């Protein structure tokens, strides 16, 4: 959350110095800068005194009529960052602008601009984009700097319903009365909340420190996990595109920061798993671990944000939009050829396997088609933007198309991957049945004074008989069968451990571990592909189980040689957690948009498919809803891209992952 405190003396001094030095220096690029005490900062020197006063007066009138504040900054060129939206958002964040406060940044020589709004702004993202395209851009075309600022103020006023020209005196009076009433309500609500949060003086005179309710803290922690995981996945995807284009050497510094961010996120997921497990936790632990989750997520996002500008400079999508567009168009053509093959393969699998065995890929070909259809729309939009000379808008569409095509390929590949895992599972399950039959016969011949052996033998044979139908016919489910057989194998192995020699124990342990690792890898891989391609709907619980399953699988592989027994336990845990991750993820997707996960493509379905895949971030749907599943949302850090609509992701954390708008004139 942004601090509202500003050191006015420092800002005023900085502003004064910039004015004094600016008069003695030639026009140059300008870094994000403090705004000072007025609503207008003419660092480019394009306004006369009367013009500056006119912009100031219009901004004050906007505040009086609508409760919205507008700052206008004129500079020669944007730098550090050079992107108009990044520069505007950075300046707004630097000056702690709040939900009702907007910044219009204009580069007079670069001929670009951006209207920055807070994530909780009452003016939606679509409205801000419309103001930019329909009002500010045309007003600036003739170099009328005052008209550009006036257009921004008029657009904000109309969007809020408080324009001075709409409704006459009665309308203005109504708006003023409404503002007074709302302001009074806010005052009393805030005052009552502050009173409720006042430290209570104890008998000893020491004030009790008010604490955030645990439920709210847990909700924020879960939301932070989802947002950070999304940022990391999108950043990894973007880095993959850059590596393919520029080579491994160019990606080294970004690989390092991604690894650091992933380590922080993994630590946060581990804490969430501790909170979710069956062991009761003290209130102190619950509060402390959730707080630590927030800290780790914040650090991961900050690390990614710090490299976002450098990454954009590497790719230079805005400047290289035509070349990037051609590359993505070629990739889309290649990937598009695989959709029919994936659909045909799925049909073949459906003739041999039970629906439950194919749940993870049942709609993959259709989802892939939706992603490709969305990519086509974005590629067409990019082509149009390039033709209009709007590199910034083209870059946004290219980014969205890139990820849509990549997800389509992931969805296609997942069909072949599961087919291979099912085939391997069949062979392993059949082999394990043969081993269990021998073990059951061996155990049945042992002395059994207390009947314990007979119970284990009976359970083993029952599991064998239950599994056989799952390995033949047209409704096979070998991975489910293998899961039950592995549990029976572990139980009878424990029973027979005392009579086996060392060599046989070693052989059985190696065989069991190999089967478990293969099974766990298949489960983790299926869950990861499913969640990655549908992450717009998947909440913190599924992601936590997947992260812990992956960590347990790595641990199992590391222990395979030195401590096979512990490796077996880790592989079993990975298998169980991956299955839980898949179940939670499927529940989340089933509830996404009233069951959107099963809808067909076409039209709005293509866009919603992109939202389901996390390619488009639906900020209209509110923050934090995906803490435990449900409809998607995205916020975080210093993101200032309005309060609604859809936007695409990019490399970075919560502060830079969402890009919107701006333009040239």
XYZ file of C-alpha atoms in Angstrom:
665
model
C 0.000 0.000 0.000
C 1.342 3.406 -0.949
C 2.206 5.819 1.826
C 0.360 9.146 1.694
C 3.151 10.974 3.541
C 5.195 13.371 1.380
C 8.114 15.521 2.520
C 6.833 18.770 1.075
C 10.026 20.721 1.782
C 12.141 18.232 -0.117
C 9.738 18.137 -3.043
C 9.479 21.903 -3.187
C 13.272 22.262 -3.126
C 13.639 19.647 -5.868
C 11.011 21.369 -7.969
C 12.694 24.760 -7.481
C 16.070 23.342 -8.466
C 14.585 21.722 -11.578
C 13.094 25.063 -12.647
C 16.291 27.015 -11.978
C 18.538 24.472 -13.674
C 16.057 23.916 -16.470
C 16.333 27.549 -17.550
C 20.081 27.204 -17.990
C 20.203 23.837 -19.745
C 19.147 22.724 -23.222
C 16.120 20.474 -23.683
C 16.849 16.936 -22.547
C 15.314 13.668 -21.441
C 13.697 13.768 -18.004
C 13.546 11.155 -15.267
C 10.409 10.751 -13.099
C 10.304 13.785 -10.864
C 8.550 15.347 -7.827
C 5.434 17.341 -8.665
C 5.750 20.217 -6.211
C 2.863 22.143 -4.706
C 0.881 23.061 -7.841
C -1.114 20.934 -10.263
C 1.061 21.886 -13.241
C 4.749 21.158 -13.798
C 6.060 22.588 -17.072
C 9.541 21.080 -17.148
C 9.585 21.433 -20.944
C 8.917 25.187 -20.809
C 6.087 25.119 -23.357
C 3.497 27.095 -21.360
C 3.232 30.827 -20.812
C 2.322 32.079 -17.353
C -1.315 32.578 -18.391
C -1.509 29.119 -19.962
C -0.089 27.506 -16.847
C -2.679 29.341 -14.786
C -5.425 28.127 -17.143
C -4.408 24.479 -16.645
C -4.192 25.021 -12.890
C -7.664 26.586 -12.826
C -9.197 23.734 -14.838
C -7.664 21.184 -12.474
C -9.033 23.018 -9.444
C -12.468 23.160 -11.077
C -12.314 19.417 -11.655
C -11.610 18.878 -7.960
C -14.515 21.110 -6.967
C -17.022 19.474 -9.313
C -16.082 15.810 -9.104
C -13.677 15.214 -6.239
C -11.007 14.079 -8.694
C -7.533 15.632 -8.749
C -5.447 15.988 -11.901
C -1.751 16.786 -12.162
C -0.260 17.645 -15.551
C 3.454 17.310 -16.314
C 5.177 18.483 -19.495
C 8.690 17.207 -20.237
C 10.837 17.073 -23.370
C 11.451 13.299 -23.358
C 10.651 10.433 -20.989
C 13.650 8.558 -19.618
C 14.388 6.006 -16.883
C 11.946 4.597 -18.023
C 11.424 5.753 -21.592
C 7.991 4.120 -21.966
C 5.210 6.685 -21.490
C 3.048 4.472 -19.263
C 5.992 3.373 -17.110
C 7.210 6.945 -16.722
C 3.758 8.217 -15.791
C 3.112 5.393 -13.319
C 6.556 5.772 -11.749
C 6.061 9.524 -11.286
C 2.614 8.952 -9.797
C 4.001 6.360 -7.381
C 6.957 8.601 -6.506
C 4.489 11.298 -5.467
C 2.090 8.955 -3.636
C -0.977 9.801 -5.703
C -4.102 8.124 -4.350
C -7.274 6.546 -5.795
C -8.926 9.853 -6.775
C -5.741 11.385 -8.148
C -4.546 11.243 -11.762
C -1.425 12.239 -13.623
C -1.266 13.299 -17.258
C 2.327 12.976 -18.462
C 3.137 14.638 -21.825
C 6.421 14.341 -23.705
C 6.422 17.407 -25.937
C 9.343 16.378 -28.144
C 8.719 12.636 -27.941
C 5.087 13.345 -28.870
C 3.724 10.743 -26.486
C 1.511 10.883 -23.412
C -0.085 8.776 -20.707
C -2.954 9.282 -18.253
C -2.094 7.404 -15.061
C -4.777 6.178 -12.678
C -4.661 4.289 -9.381
C -5.737 0.583 -9.263
C -8.698 1.607 -7.057
C -9.617 4.563 -9.238
C -13.360 5.298 -9.645
C -12.713 5.847 -13.367
C -12.336 2.483 -15.086
C -9.458 1.376 -17.273
C -11.695 1.407 -20.353
C -12.799 4.944 -19.538
C -9.207 6.109 -19.121
C -8.275 4.528 -22.454
C -11.242 6.229 -24.133
C -10.235 9.587 -22.667
C -6.724 9.111 -24.067
C -7.819 8.019 -27.522
C -10.883 10.193 -28.062
C -9.936 13.373 -26.233
C -6.310 13.870 -25.223
C -4.675 12.562 -28.401
C -6.772 14.664 -30.811
C -6.382 17.752 -28.589
C -2.588 17.479 -28.635
C -2.342 16.920 -32.385
C -1.927 20.617 -33.122
C 0.546 21.218 -30.304
C -2.083 22.855 -28.085
C -0.697 21.907 -24.672
C -3.510 23.552 -22.714
C -6.135 21.770 -24.814
C -4.569 18.402 -23.963
C -4.823 19.071 -20.237
C -8.339 20.446 -20.593
C -9.400 17.372 -22.553
C -8.100 15.125 -19.762
C -9.986 17.110 -17.114
C -13.197 17.159 -19.165
C -12.958 13.438 -19.805
C -12.441 12.630 -16.122
C -15.322 14.899 -15.161
C -17.678 13.271 -17.636
C -16.562 9.783 -16.624
C -17.295 10.629 -13.004
C -20.570 12.335 -13.935
C -19.417 15.687 -12.611
C -18.643 17.672 -15.746
C -19.267 21.414 -15.466
C -21.048 21.453 -18.767
C -23.543 18.660 -18.123
C -26.817 19.392 -16.520
C -26.547 23.140 -15.913
C -26.647 24.739 -12.479
C -29.077 22.153 -11.118
C -26.750 19.338 -12.144
C -23.765 21.091 -10.590
C -25.692 21.718 -7.372
C -26.772 18.080 -7.255
C -23.206 16.909 -7.711
C -21.933 19.305 -5.045
C -24.597 18.101 -2.627
C -23.755 14.506 -3.465
C -20.067 15.156 -2.841
C -20.886 16.764 0.516
C -23.103 13.853 1.569
C -20.600 11.232 0.470
C -17.791 13.173 2.118
C -19.742 13.331 5.366
C -20.449 9.616 5.256
C -16.800 8.847 4.593
C -15.774 11.148 7.447
C -18.054 9.439 9.956
C -17.133 5.930 8.761
C -13.421 6.661 8.901
C -13.760 8.330 12.298
C -15.718 5.382 13.697
C -13.166 2.932 12.342
C -10.333 4.939 13.786
C -12.053 4.966 17.143
C -12.507 1.218 16.935
C -8.797 0.889 16.233
C -7.695 3.242 19.024
C -5.213 1.609 21.402
C -7.002 0.635 24.590
C -5.212 1.726 27.731
C -4.690 -1.157 30.109
C -4.551 -0.971 33.859
C -0.803 -0.499 33.694
C -1.164 2.475 31.347
C 0.448 0.749 28.314
C -1.531 1.042 25.031
C -2.544 -2.245 23.387
C -1.356 -2.406 19.766
C -4.315 -2.939 17.394
C -3.884 -5.910 15.084
C -5.377 -6.772 11.732
C -7.965 -9.573 12.000
C -6.363 -12.921 11.218
C -8.995 -13.714 8.582
C -8.156 -10.553 6.635
C -4.428 -11.151 7.015
C -4.844 -14.707 5.694
C -6.939 -13.451 2.771
C -4.294 -10.918 1.829
C -1.547 -13.524 2.089
C -3.441 -15.955 -0.160
C -4.120 -13.192 -2.683
C -0.442 -12.184 -2.644
C 0.578 -15.773 -3.364
C -1.701 -15.932 -6.405
C -0.594 -12.555 -7.725
C 3.094 -13.279 -7.243
C 2.797 -16.715 -8.808
C 1.065 -15.146 -11.814
C 3.767 -12.495 -12.111
C 6.490 -15.128 -11.935
C 4.853 -17.382 -14.532
C 4.303 -14.491 -16.942
C 7.868 -13.288 -16.415
C 9.206 -16.789 -17.098
C 7.143 -16.926 -20.284
C 8.370 -13.513 -21.411
C 11.957 -14.492 -20.675
C 11.503 -17.613 -22.780
C 10.438 -15.430 -25.710
C 13.482 -13.187 -25.197
C 15.853 -16.143 -24.943
C 14.537 -17.588 -28.193
C 15.055 -14.236 -29.890
C 18.346 -13.032 -28.403
C 20.046 -16.147 -27.021
C 20.939 -17.407 -23.551
C 23.612 -14.801 -22.848
C 21.118 -11.943 -22.985
C 18.872 -13.689 -20.470
C 21.424 -14.288 -17.704
C 20.633 -11.305 -15.477
C 16.909 -11.981 -15.745
C 17.399 -15.682 -15.026
C 19.142 -14.705 -11.798
C 16.378 -12.418 -10.585
C 13.742 -14.999 -11.539
C 15.560 -17.639 -9.491
C 15.676 -15.298 -6.497
C 11.994 -14.451 -6.819
C 11.102 -18.132 -7.191
C 13.052 -18.998 -4.040
C 11.074 -16.394 -2.106
C 7.793 -17.653 -3.554
C 8.672 -21.270 -2.759
C 9.400 -20.266 0.850
C 6.032 -18.495 0.987
C 4.227 -21.560 -0.392
C 5.968 -23.744 2.201
C 4.580 -21.529 4.962
C 1.110 -21.686 3.407
C 1.336 -25.491 3.370
C 2.185 -25.434 7.083
C -0.879 -23.310 7.679
C -3.040 -25.686 5.642
C -1.856 -29.001 7.072
C -3.668 -30.996 9.748
C -1.402 -29.826 12.586
C -3.083 -27.106 14.681
C -1.179 -23.796 14.721
C -1.114 -21.187 17.445
C -2.576 -17.754 16.757
C 0.923 -16.324 16.987
C 2.203 -18.743 14.334
C -0.756 -18.106 12.031
C -0.239 -14.363 12.255
C 3.525 -14.586 11.934
C 3.525 -16.986 8.981
C 0.920 -15.019 7.030
C 2.875 -11.841 7.645
C 6.031 -13.548 6.431
C 4.196 -14.744 3.300
C 3.308 -11.135 2.507
C 6.913 -10.048 3.059
C 8.300 -12.786 0.812
C 5.798 -12.023 -1.950
C 6.553 -8.317 -1.721
C 10.274 -9.002 -2.014
C 9.771 -11.308 -5.000
C 7.614 -8.725 -6.778
C 10.060 -5.936 -6.032
C 12.937 -7.969 -7.484
C 10.997 -8.592 -10.703
C 9.848 -4.971 -10.921
C 13.428 -3.761 -10.590
C 14.344 -5.566 -13.821
C 11.187 -4.766 -15.790
C 12.563 -1.621 -17.450
C 15.793 -3.386 -18.420
C 13.795 -6.266 -19.862
C 11.663 -3.900 -21.921
C 14.839 -2.251 -23.146
C 16.156 -5.671 -24.195
C 13.085 -6.603 -26.191
C 12.178 -3.085 -27.410
C 8.830 -4.360 -28.604
C 7.579 -0.856 -29.277
C 10.466 -0.014 -31.602
C 10.707 -3.492 -33.147
C 6.993 -4.192 -33.425
C 6.976 -5.179 -37.146
C 9.757 -7.751 -36.690
C 8.194 -9.099 -33.487
C 4.811 -9.341 -35.178
C 6.236 -11.369 -38.058
C 7.960 -13.741 -35.639
C 4.775 -14.363 -33.625
C 2.721 -14.803 -36.801
C 5.121 -17.530 -37.928
C 4.975 -19.227 -34.525
C 1.191 -19.075 -34.533
C 1.102 -20.779 -37.932
C 3.343 -23.585 -36.695
C 1.426 -24.158 -33.475
C -1.902 -23.968 -35.277
C -1.018 -27.063 -37.258
C -0.918 -29.123 -34.050
C -4.458 -28.488 -32.831
C -6.196 -31.011 -35.060
C -3.548 -33.602 -34.233
C -4.111 -33.056 -30.497
C -7.871 -33.386 -30.967
C -7.420 -36.623 -32.915
C -5.093 -38.014 -30.268
C -7.602 -37.152 -27.545
C -10.372 -38.936 -29.453
C -8.191 -42.032 -29.663
C -7.461 -41.895 -25.944
C -11.167 -41.510 -25.157
C -11.744 -44.830 -26.873
C -9.363 -46.601 -24.477
C -9.436 -44.742 -21.164
C -12.061 -43.746 -18.621
C -13.162 -40.100 -18.546
C -11.632 -39.715 -15.073
C -8.234 -40.675 -16.486
C -8.460 -37.854 -19.049
C -9.956 -35.064 -16.953
C -6.782 -32.963 -17.052
C -6.819 -32.773 -20.882
C -10.496 -33.301 -21.730
C -10.974 -29.773 -23.098
C -7.370 -29.039 -24.112
C -7.911 -29.000 -27.900
C -10.866 -26.641 -27.507
C -8.931 -24.448 -25.097
C -6.023 -24.413 -27.561
C -8.357 -23.273 -30.336
C -9.627 -20.466 -28.129
C -6.099 -19.304 -27.351
C -5.192 -19.336 -31.055
C -8.355 -17.456 -31.997
C -7.510 -14.850 -29.376
C -3.947 -14.701 -30.725
C -5.350 -14.034 -34.199
C -7.385 -11.119 -32.838
C -4.342 -9.687 -31.086
C -2.105 -10.104 -34.128
C -4.660 -8.272 -36.254
C -4.849 -5.511 -33.642
C -1.057 -5.263 -33.598
C -0.981 -4.987 -37.388
C -3.513 -2.158 -37.232
C -1.582 -0.379 -34.480
C 1.671 -0.630 -36.448
C -0.067 0.837 -39.473
C -1.233 3.729 -37.317
C 2.266 4.283 -35.941
C 1.267 3.230 -32.412
C 4.139 1.011 -31.292
C 2.988 0.979 -27.672
C -0.420 -0.456 -28.503
C 1.172 -2.936 -30.901
C 3.516 -4.148 -28.147
C 0.598 -4.881 -25.815
C -1.152 -6.956 -28.479
C 2.044 -8.778 -29.446
C 2.664 -9.730 -25.822
C -0.852 -11.112 -25.492
C -0.568 -13.031 -28.772
C 2.788 -14.517 -27.782
C 1.483 -15.954 -24.555
C -1.744 -17.160 -26.154
C 0.229 -19.110 -28.765
C 2.557 -20.488 -26.074
C -0.418 -21.677 -24.014
C -1.979 -23.284 -27.072
C 1.216 -25.300 -27.547
C 1.282 -26.207 -23.848
C -2.302 -27.454 -24.094
C -1.513 -29.502 -27.191
C 1.654 -31.001 -25.723
C -0.166 -31.946 -22.528
C -2.302 -34.416 -24.513
C 0.753 -36.304 -25.777
C 2.411 -36.086 -22.380
C -0.542 -37.637 -20.573
C -0.836 -40.320 -23.257
C 2.775 -41.318 -22.584
C 2.222 -41.248 -18.803
C -0.853 -43.484 -19.132
C 1.071 -45.983 -21.217
C 3.932 -46.035 -18.721
C 1.440 -46.362 -15.862
C -0.119 -49.413 -17.518
C 3.223 -51.184 -17.791
C 4.228 -50.336 -14.229
C 0.858 -51.351 -12.794
C 0.965 -54.719 -14.593
C 4.511 -55.341 -13.365
C 3.541 -54.368 -9.835
C 0.581 -56.763 -9.845
C 2.969 -59.628 -10.690
C 5.268 -58.588 -7.806
C 2.364 -58.303 -5.374
C 1.051 -61.741 -6.276
C 4.446 -63.222 -5.395
C 4.611 -61.220 -2.175
C 1.114 -62.281 -1.192
C 2.020 -65.939 -1.719
C 5.225 -65.530 0.302
C 3.434 -63.779 3.142
C 0.604 -66.348 3.217
C 3.142 -69.103 3.910
C 4.515 -67.369 7.010
C 3.444 -68.259 10.580
C 0.573 -66.003 11.597
C -0.266 -66.427 15.275
C -2.190 -63.170 15.620
C -3.810 -63.048 12.157
C -2.066 -59.807 11.169
C -0.428 -61.331 8.097
C -3.721 -62.743 6.845
C -5.243 -59.260 6.943
C -2.415 -57.739 4.910
C -2.519 -60.600 2.390
C -6.274 -60.233 1.989
C -5.933 -56.483 1.482
C -3.195 -56.969 -1.121
C -5.234 -59.484 -3.109
C -8.302 -57.265 -2.934
C -6.305 -54.351 -4.350
C -5.009 -56.573 -7.159
C -8.550 -57.618 -8.099
C -9.749 -54.005 -7.921
C -6.930 -52.857 -10.208
C -7.211 -55.474 -12.956
C -10.356 -53.983 -14.621
C -8.626 -50.577 -14.641
C -5.892 -51.966 -16.909
C -8.029 -53.481 -19.661
C -11.045 -52.735 -21.829
C -12.215 -49.316 -23.014
C -12.366 -47.583 -19.621
C -8.813 -47.960 -18.335
C -7.461 -45.775 -15.551
C -3.911 -47.028 -14.984
C -2.619 -44.117 -12.900
C -5.480 -44.522 -10.447
C -4.803 -48.268 -10.323
C -1.099 -47.642 -9.816
C -1.832 -45.364 -6.875
C -3.725 -48.122 -5.035
C -1.171 -50.773 -5.931
C 1.705 -48.663 -4.626
C -0.006 -48.288 -1.267
C -0.587 -52.053 -1.065
C 3.047 -52.615 -2.050
C 4.304 -50.367 0.727
C 2.193 -52.219 3.312
C 3.239 -55.740 2.335
C 6.883 -54.677 1.932
C 6.875 -53.563 5.547
C 5.474 -56.955 6.524
C 8.126 -58.912 4.601
C 11.098 -56.688 5.424
C 12.312 -58.976 8.186
C 12.655 -62.081 6.008
C 14.266 -60.571 2.912
C 18.013 -60.509 2.514
C 19.907 -57.263 1.968
C 20.255 -57.723 -1.779
C 16.551 -58.375 -2.270
C 15.653 -55.402 -0.063
C 17.874 -53.152 -2.144
C 16.340 -54.412 -5.386
C 12.780 -53.950 -4.163
C 13.515 -50.510 -2.753
C 15.044 -49.354 -6.051
C 12.110 -50.747 -8.028
C 9.543 -49.191 -5.724
C 11.303 -45.821 -5.792
C 11.531 -45.837 -9.580
C 7.805 -46.522 -9.875
C 6.942 -43.849 -7.331
C 9.155 -41.235 -8.977
C 7.656 -41.930 -12.397
C 4.125 -41.764 -11.031
C 4.801 -38.613 -8.997
C 6.440 -36.910 -11.976
C 3.391 -37.674 -14.111
C 1.038 -36.295 -11.444
C 3.104 -33.141 -10.873
C 3.506 -32.522 -14.597
C -0.213 -32.928 -15.294
C -1.163 -30.609 -12.431
C 1.415 -28.022 -13.471
C 0.249 -27.959 -17.095
C -3.382 -27.746 -16.029
C -2.817 -24.910 -13.560
C -0.467 -22.949 -15.821
C -2.901 -22.971 -18.733
C -5.876 -22.080 -16.500
C -4.218 -19.940 -13.867
C -6.719 -17.120 -14.288
C -9.172 -19.184 -12.248
C -6.905 -21.108 -9.887
C -6.530 -20.019 -6.278
C -3.824 -20.207 -3.639
C -4.637 -23.680 -2.291
C -4.043 -25.528 -5.570
C -0.889 -23.520 -6.247
C 0.416 -24.247 -2.751
C -0.110 -27.992 -3.122
C 1.590 -27.931 -6.527
C 4.585 -25.978 -5.220
C 5.021 -28.397 -2.319
C 4.575 -31.410 -4.607
C 7.347 -30.106 -6.813
C 9.604 -29.504 -3.816
C 8.964 -33.038 -2.514
C 9.716 -34.520 -5.943
C 13.037 -32.681 -6.075
C 13.828 -33.906 -2.570
C 12.997 -37.492 -3.556
C 15.366 -37.375 -6.515
C 18.137 -35.883 -4.381
C 17.762 -38.639 -1.757
C 17.376 -41.510 -4.215
C 20.967 -42.700 -3.810
C 21.890 -41.633 -0.288
C 18.639 -42.457 1.547
C 16.179 -44.529 -0.520
C 13.698 -44.906 2.354
C 13.356 -41.133 2.775
C 13.234 -40.750 -1.001
C 10.245 -43.136 -1.129
C 8.438 -41.080 1.531
C 9.158 -37.840 -0.354
C 7.940 -39.328 -3.645
C 4.734 -40.542 -1.995
C 4.154 -37.074 -0.554
C 4.759 -35.490 -3.965
C 2.223 -37.840 -5.511
C -0.417 -37.087 -2.888
C 0.103 -33.316 -3.007
C -0.020 -33.248 -6.802
C -3.324 -35.117 -6.753
C -4.671 -32.597 -4.224
C -3.429 -29.713 -6.387
C -5.258 -31.097 -9.401
C -8.476 -31.593 -7.460
C -8.443 -28.053 -6.034
C -7.570 -26.570 -9.427
C -10.393 -28.431 -11.158
C -12.811 -27.214 -8.491
C -11.643 -23.639 -9.046
C -11.988 -23.892 -12.824
C -15.406 -25.518 -12.446
C -16.580 -22.459 -10.541
C -14.928 -19.960 -12.874
C -17.488 -17.633 -14.416
C -20.373 -19.970 -13.661
C -18.624 -22.961 -15.161
C -16.920 -21.139 -18.014
C -14.155 -23.742 -18.021
C -16.395 -26.064 -20.050
C -17.641 -23.520 -22.577
C -16.840 -23.608 -26.236
C -14.875 -21.035 -28.154
C -15.804 -18.230 -30.453
C -16.368 -14.551 -29.836
C -16.422 -13.714 -26.161
C -15.269 -17.246 -25.384
C -11.896 -16.462 -26.960
C -11.450 -13.453 -24.694
C -12.649 -15.317 -21.636
C -10.326 -18.158 -22.583
C -7.484 -15.650 -22.418
C -8.708 -14.556 -18.990
C -8.934 -18.189 -17.875
C -5.345 -18.669 -19.022
C -4.163 -15.597 -17.130
C -3.101 -13.925 -20.387
C -5.522 -11.079 -19.797
C -5.858 -9.723 -16.300
C -9.471 -8.928 -15.447
C -9.083 -6.092 -12.986
C -12.822 -5.405 -13.217
C -13.588 -8.364 -10.984
C -12.052 -7.060 -7.798
C -8.969 -7.820 -5.755
C -8.121 -10.906 -3.870
C -10.985 -13.129 -4.958
C -8.653 -15.912 -5.948
C -7.311 -16.436 -2.464
C -9.295 -19.636 -2.431
C -10.527 -19.904 -5.992
C -13.309 -18.262 -7.928
C -13.231 -15.390 -10.379
C -9.852 -13.912 -11.304
C -8.340 -10.581 -10.353
C -4.966 -8.975 -10.316
C -3.481 -6.053 -8.448
C -0.471 -5.303 -6.375
C 2.475 -3.028 -5.859
C 2.472 0.225 -7.754
C 0.261 -0.874 -10.631
C -1.671 2.140 -11.829
C -3.703 0.920 -14.739
C -7.180 1.894 -13.736
C -10.017 0.118 -12.058
C -11.513 -2.066 -14.763
C -11.242 -3.775 -18.086
C -8.660 -6.229 -19.363
C -4.930 -5.826 -19.788
C -2.098 -8.127 -20.781
C 0.889 -9.196 -18.737
C 4.575 -8.464 -19.159
C 7.869 -9.185 -17.425
C 7.870 -7.875 -13.851
C 6.112 -8.113 -10.519
C 2.928 -6.548 -9.248
C 4.149 -3.051 -10.013
C 4.757 -3.495 -13.736
C 3.049 -6.670 -14.949
C -0.005 -4.867 -16.270
C 0.405 -2.357 -19.079
C -2.223 -0.042 -20.479
C -2.869 2.774 -22.843
C -1.024 5.956 -23.520
C -0.429 7.028 -27.079
C 1.252 9.352 -29.531
C 0.108 12.582 -31.117
